[in-house]
Amino acid sequence: MLGTAVGDALGLACEGLSPQRQLKMFPSLDNYGLLFGTGMISDDTEHTVMVAQSLITSGGQEDRFARSFAWRLRAWLLALPAGVGMATGRAIIKLWLCFPPSWSGVVSAGNGPAMRAAVLGVAYGDDVDAMTRLNRICARITHRDERAEHGAFTVAMAAHLAASSANALPAHEFLRIMTERLPAQSATLEAIRKVVASLNAGEPAPAFVAALGSRNGVTGYMLHTLPAVLHVWLRHQDDYIGGVTEMIRLGGDADSTAAIVGGLIGARVGCEGIPPHLLANLRDWPRSIKFIERVAQRLAQARQLDTPLSEVRSFCLATPLRNLFFLAVVLAHGFRRLLPPY
């Protein structure tokens, strides 16, 4: 979870920039670029924390998980987040209009479900059937498209393999595992095949992303995001900063893609593999580093006991004020982008 948070915060300043403009504005990615070296998180980390809290309070029981996550999404929207994906926003409005979680999702193949999926794999990957069902709930509550669901499942499975494998996973072995788990005609499986073929050919990530049709950076479309993420992750499984930096340098939806890659690599290397200064300089509140650590510990306890536990409390009334401050920071950063260098 900390890997997700740091990747999210590190990529946030570069979100929406082409690789060329990003390199001119941020020639170094050694520290956070949004607020004078101080990191703040966005919806990628917030949704990951909400999924973890829902797993804690539900104990992995599917109906309880769906209800818990649905209410957290409703409350999240009321807290005035600075950025809400189109599909996610429409789905939450449907939840507020009393649509059940099984029918709230909209037809969209966006990457929203993937950004929050890694924690499912780390927590429930040892029971793939349970993980599959929980992922289906988690994805379909906002995105009712099999490309979104299968992409999120792939991220969850990758996180499980990253956390549980003694050695770095060969690309061909990952393809074999996913071939057994995804439908034969799945567009997601075909995307994974393209990733492995590209890696076998020694193709660099920028050329691979350009071949996907993402010439100005990786888009939020699942079949652009997922292949780019896998291409970077499979080459940087033990190198957190190398993987996250390369992912950001590909441009586009940099906070989400870096959050996903950060979650995957972080699942393997742990806190020790994340540069200490990036952890120290991530000073968000009320979802602080210490808060995220407590959530992770409580989730591990709930999983070990296989029973629901109480959520980790935070000063939730402060969240709207924090979000307004965050919005001001984002707007100021947006105006800064209007200035050189171009």
C-alpha angles and dihedrals in degrees: 000000000000089000088057092048096049093046090049093050094044093051096042097087090052098048113134095008122126115240091252097051092041092055091052094048097040110026088167128044095187091117142013116294103195104075114016094293095318117121127224128183130230137200093299092068094034092057091046090054091047091052090049092049090049091051089051096051094041099042086221093299103148102221092045091047092052093049094045095048092045092055092046090053090050092050092045091058092048089056090068102242114204094233131029124177115237095241093043093049093049091047093051091049087054089051089054088050088060098258108152117246090253090061104031097087122101127217102269136131094205123140096247096108091049095056091062099036104086094077089056091057095047093048101038107017091108087067102046094180092055091044090052092053094046091047091051090054093044094049101039095050086077108007120044098187126105091224089060092044095046092045091053090047090053091053091048092050091047090052091051092050091046092052097043106036119096092211136030110283117247113233093237091053091052089051091050092052094047092047087061093050106039128064112268093241095043116136087217092058090050089052090053090051089054090051093052092046090051092049092048089052092051092240114168118240097247091056091047092050091048089052089056089060096256099122097153096043139300111311128215091252107118094230089055097041099044099050092046091049093048092047090056097038096051090056097043105038093137098032112077101177093039092053097043093046093050090048092053092047089060087070132211120077089016100161094053096042092046090047091054094046090044091053092050096047091039090055087063105035099035125203090315091065094055116086106259094225091059091054091045094049096049096096105164122146145243086005094053130163090262091050092051090048091053091050091051092049092048091049091051089051093049091049093048092049092039090220138106117267133186117276124253106261125227134176092270095172088069093057097087090051091048090049092052090052090047090050090053090051092049092048091049089050089049091055089048088058090061088068129074146310095077 
